[in-house]
CSV table of C-alpha atoms in Angstrom, one decimal:
chain,number,residue,atom,x,y,z
R,126,MET,CA,0.0,0.0,0.0
R,127,ASN,CA,3.1,2.2,0.3
R,128,LEU,CA,1.7,4.3,3.2
R,129,THR,CA,3.7,6.8,5.2
R,130,ILE,CA,4.1,5.8,8.8
R,131,SER,CA,3.2,8.5,11.3
R,132,SER,CA,3.7,6.5,14.4
R,133,GLU,CA,6.1,3.5,14.6
R,134,TRP,CA,5.2,0.0,15.6
R,135,ARG,CA,4.9,-0.1,19.4
R,136,PRO,CA,3.2,-2.0,22.2
R,137,TRP,CA,-0.1,-1.0,23.8
R,138,PHE,CA,-1.1,-2.1,27.3
R,139,ASP,CA,-4.1,-3.5,29.1
R,140,ASN,CA,-5.3,-2.8,32.6
R,141,LYS,CA,-3.1,-5.7,33.9
R,142,VAL,CA,0.2,-3.9,33.0
R,143,GLU,CA,0.7,-6.5,30.2
R,144,VAL,CA,1.5,-5.9,26.6
R,145,ALA,CA,-2.0,-6.3,25.0
R,146,GLY,CA,-0.8,-6.0,21.4
R,147,PHE,CA,1.0,-3.8,19.0
R,148,VAL,CA,-0.1,-0.8,17.0
R,149,GLU,CA,1.2,1.3,14.1
R,150,SER,CA,-0.4,4.5,12.6
R,151,TYR,CA,-0.2,5.9,9.1
R,152,VAL,CA,-0.7,9.4,7.6
R,153,GLY,CA,-4.3,9.8,6.7
R,154,GLY,CA,-5.7,8.3,9.9
R,155,LEU,CA,-5.3,4.5,9.3
R,156,THR,CA,-4.2,2.6,12.3
R,157,TYR,CA,-3.2,-1.1,12.4
R,158,ALA,CA,-3.6,-2.8,15.7
R,159,THR,CA,-3.0,-6.4,16.9
R,160,VAL,CA,-4.3,-8.1,20.0
R,161,ARG,CA,-2.0,-10.7,21.7
R,162,ALA,CA,-3.4,-14.1,22.5
R,163,ALA,CA,-6.5,-13.6,20.4
R,164,GLY,CA,-7.7,-15.3,17.2
R,165,MET,CA,-10.4,-14.2,14.9
R,166,LYS,CA,-12.9,-13.6,17.7
R,167,VAL,CA,-11.1,-11.1,19.9
R,168,MET,CA,-14.1,-10.4,22.1
R,169,ILE,CA,-14.4,-14.0,23.0
R,170,ASP,CA,-10.6,-14.8,23.2
R,171,GLN,CA,-9.6,-11.5,25.0
R,172,PRO,CA,-12.7,-9.6,26.1
R,173,GLU,CA,-10.9,-7.0,28.2
R,174,ARG,CA,-8.4,-6.2,25.5
R,175,GLY,CA,-11.2,-6.2,22.9
R,176,PHE,CA,-13.1,-3.7,25.0
R,177,ILE,CA,-10.1,-1.4,25.2
R,178,LEU,CA,-9.6,-1.6,21.5
R,179,ALA,CA,-13.3,-1.0,20.7
R,180,LYS,CA,-13.5,1.9,23.1
R,181,SER,CA,-10.4,3.5,21.6
R,182,PHE,CA,-12.0,3.2,18.1
R,183,ILE,CA,-15.4,4.5,19.1
R,184,THR,CA,-14.0,7.5,21.0
R,185,ASN,CA,-11.3,8.2,18.4
R,186,SER,CA,-8.6,8.0,21.1
R,187,SER,CA,-5.2,6.4,21.2
R,188,LEU,CA,-4.6,3.0,22.7
R,189,PRO,CA,-2.8,3.1,26.1
R,190,PHE,CA,0.9,3.2,25.4
R,191,THR,CA,2.0,3.3,29.0
R,192,LYS,CA,1.5,0.7,31.7
R,193,PHE,CA,-1.3,1.3,34.2
R,194,VAL,CA,0.1,1.4,37.7
């Protein structure tokens, strides 16, 4: 797709201070995110991480890039 990266590949965290997945953003608003330990059905495999990802999408906010302490 030859997109320009606006934010490098980095981890995002869940409420348990664990790496929940990885995310990379591109110019134009596209964001690619993964969820660790989840298959095709993220909300079944990792419901808490799925909720964080969905909330981030709906509110147009960033995924948590720092550990919750």
